[in-house]
Coordinates of C-alpha atoms in Angstrom, one line a residue:
I1 CA -0.1 0.0 -0.1
E2 CA 3.0 2.4 0.6
D3 CA 3.5 2.5 -3.2
H4 CA 0.2 3.7 -4.1
F5 CA -1.1 7.1 -3.2
L6 CA -4.7 8.7 -4.5
T7 CA -5.4 12.3 -4.2
L8 CA -8.7 13.9 -4.6
A9 CA -9.2 17.9 -5.5
A10 CA -12.3 20.1 -5.8
N11 CA -12.5 23.6 -6.7
F12 CA -15.2 26.5 -7.2
T13 CA -14.5 29.6 -9.0
S14 CA -16.3 32.5 -9.2
N15 CA -15.9 34.6 -12.5
S16 CA -17.0 38.1 -12.8
F17 CA -17.6 38.1 -16.6
T18 CA -18.3 34.4 -17.3
Q19 CA -20.1 31.6 -15.7
D20 CA -19.1 30.0 -12.4
Q21 CA -17.1 26.9 -12.6
I22 CA -16.9 23.8 -10.6
G23 CA -14.2 21.2 -10.8
A24 CA -13.0 17.8 -9.3
G25 CA -10.1 15.8 -9.8
V26 CA -8.3 12.9 -9.1
E27 CA -4.7 11.4 -9.4
Y28 CA -3.5 8.1 -8.8
K29 CA 0.2 7.9 -8.1
F30 CA 2.2 4.6 -8.3
K31 CA 5.6 4.9 -6.4
S32 CA 7.2 8.0 -7.9
Y33 CA 7.2 6.6 -11.4
L34 CA 3.7 6.8 -12.6
S35 CA 1.0 9.3 -12.2
L36 CA -2.5 9.3 -13.8
R37 CA -4.7 12.0 -13.4
G38 CA -8.4 13.1 -14.7
G39 CA -10.9 15.8 -13.9
Y40 CA -14.0 17.5 -14.7
N41 CA -14.8 21.1 -15.2
Y42 CA -18.4 22.2 -15.0
E43 CA -20.4 25.2 -15.8
A44 CA -23.9 26.1 -16.5
A45 CA -24.9 25.6 -19.9
I46 CA -21.6 23.7 -20.7
L47 CA -23.6 21.5 -23.3
S48 CA -25.4 24.4 -24.8
S49 CA -23.4 25.9 -28.1
T50 CA -24.9 29.0 -28.0
D51 CA -25.2 29.9 -24.2
K52 CA -21.8 28.4 -23.1
E53 CA -19.3 30.9 -22.3
T54 CA -15.8 29.6 -22.1
A55 CA -14.2 27.0 -24.4
N56 CA -12.0 25.1 -21.5
A57 CA -14.7 23.1 -19.7
G58 CA -15.7 19.3 -19.5
P59 CA -13.3 16.6 -19.0
A60 CA -9.6 16.4 -18.8
A61 CA -7.0 13.6 -18.2
G62 CA -3.4 13.3 -18.3
F63 CA -0.2 11.3 -16.9
S64 CA 3.5 11.9 -16.0
F65 CA 6.1 9.2 -16.3
E66 CA 9.3 9.7 -14.4
V67 CA 12.5 7.4 -14.7
P68 CA 15.9 7.9 -12.8
F69 CA 18.4 9.0 -15.0
G70 CA 22.1 8.5 -14.3
K71 CA 23.4 8.8 -10.8
G72 CA 23.1 11.4 -8.1
G73 CA 19.1 11.6 -8.3
T74 CA 18.9 12.9 -11.4
V75 CA 15.2 12.2 -12.8
L76 CA 13.8 12.2 -16.5
G77 CA 10.2 13.1 -16.8
I78 CA 7.6 13.1 -19.4
D79 CA 3.9 14.7 -19.0
Y80 CA 1.1 14.7 -21.3
S81 CA -2.3 16.2 -20.7
W82 CA -5.7 16.6 -22.7
R83 CA -8.5 19.1 -22.1
A84 CA -11.6 19.2 -23.6
A85 CA -12.3 22.4 -25.6
N86 CA -15.5 23.5 -27.5
P87 CA -16.1 24.4 -30.1
F88 CA -12.0 23.2 -30.8
S89 CA -11.3 19.4 -30.6
G90 CA -9.6 19.7 -27.4
T91 CA -6.0 21.0 -26.1
H92 CA -3.1 18.6 -26.1
S93 CA 0.3 19.5 -23.8
F94 CA 3.3 17.6 -23.7
G95 CA 6.4 18.2 -21.6
V96 CA 9.6 16.8 -20.9
R97 CA 11.6 17.7 -17.9
I98 CA 14.9 16.9 -16.2
N99 CA 15.3 17.2 -12.6
L100 CA 18.7 17.6 -11.3

C-alpha cells in the first residue's frame, strides 16, 4: 500500500464576466514513477453551443512518467495532458523535464 497514492481535489471559481465553474479531480500515483490524472470542470450551460461562455470546460486527463537518469538523483520526466475544448477538438500538452 505504501507504493500507491490517491489524491482528490475540488475547486469552485466565481467568475465576474463568465459562468461560475465547479471542478473536481483525482490523481493516482504509483511510487514516484507513474501518475494518472482525471478531472472535470463544470459550468452552467456546458452542453449548449449558444449559451456556453468558455471554451475550456468538461473532462480533462493526463499522465506523468518519471525514470531515474544516471547517478545522483537525476530524474527524467515526461508529461502529457488533454483538456476538452468546445468549439475546438481539445487541447493537448506535452512536456519533458529533467530534475537535477
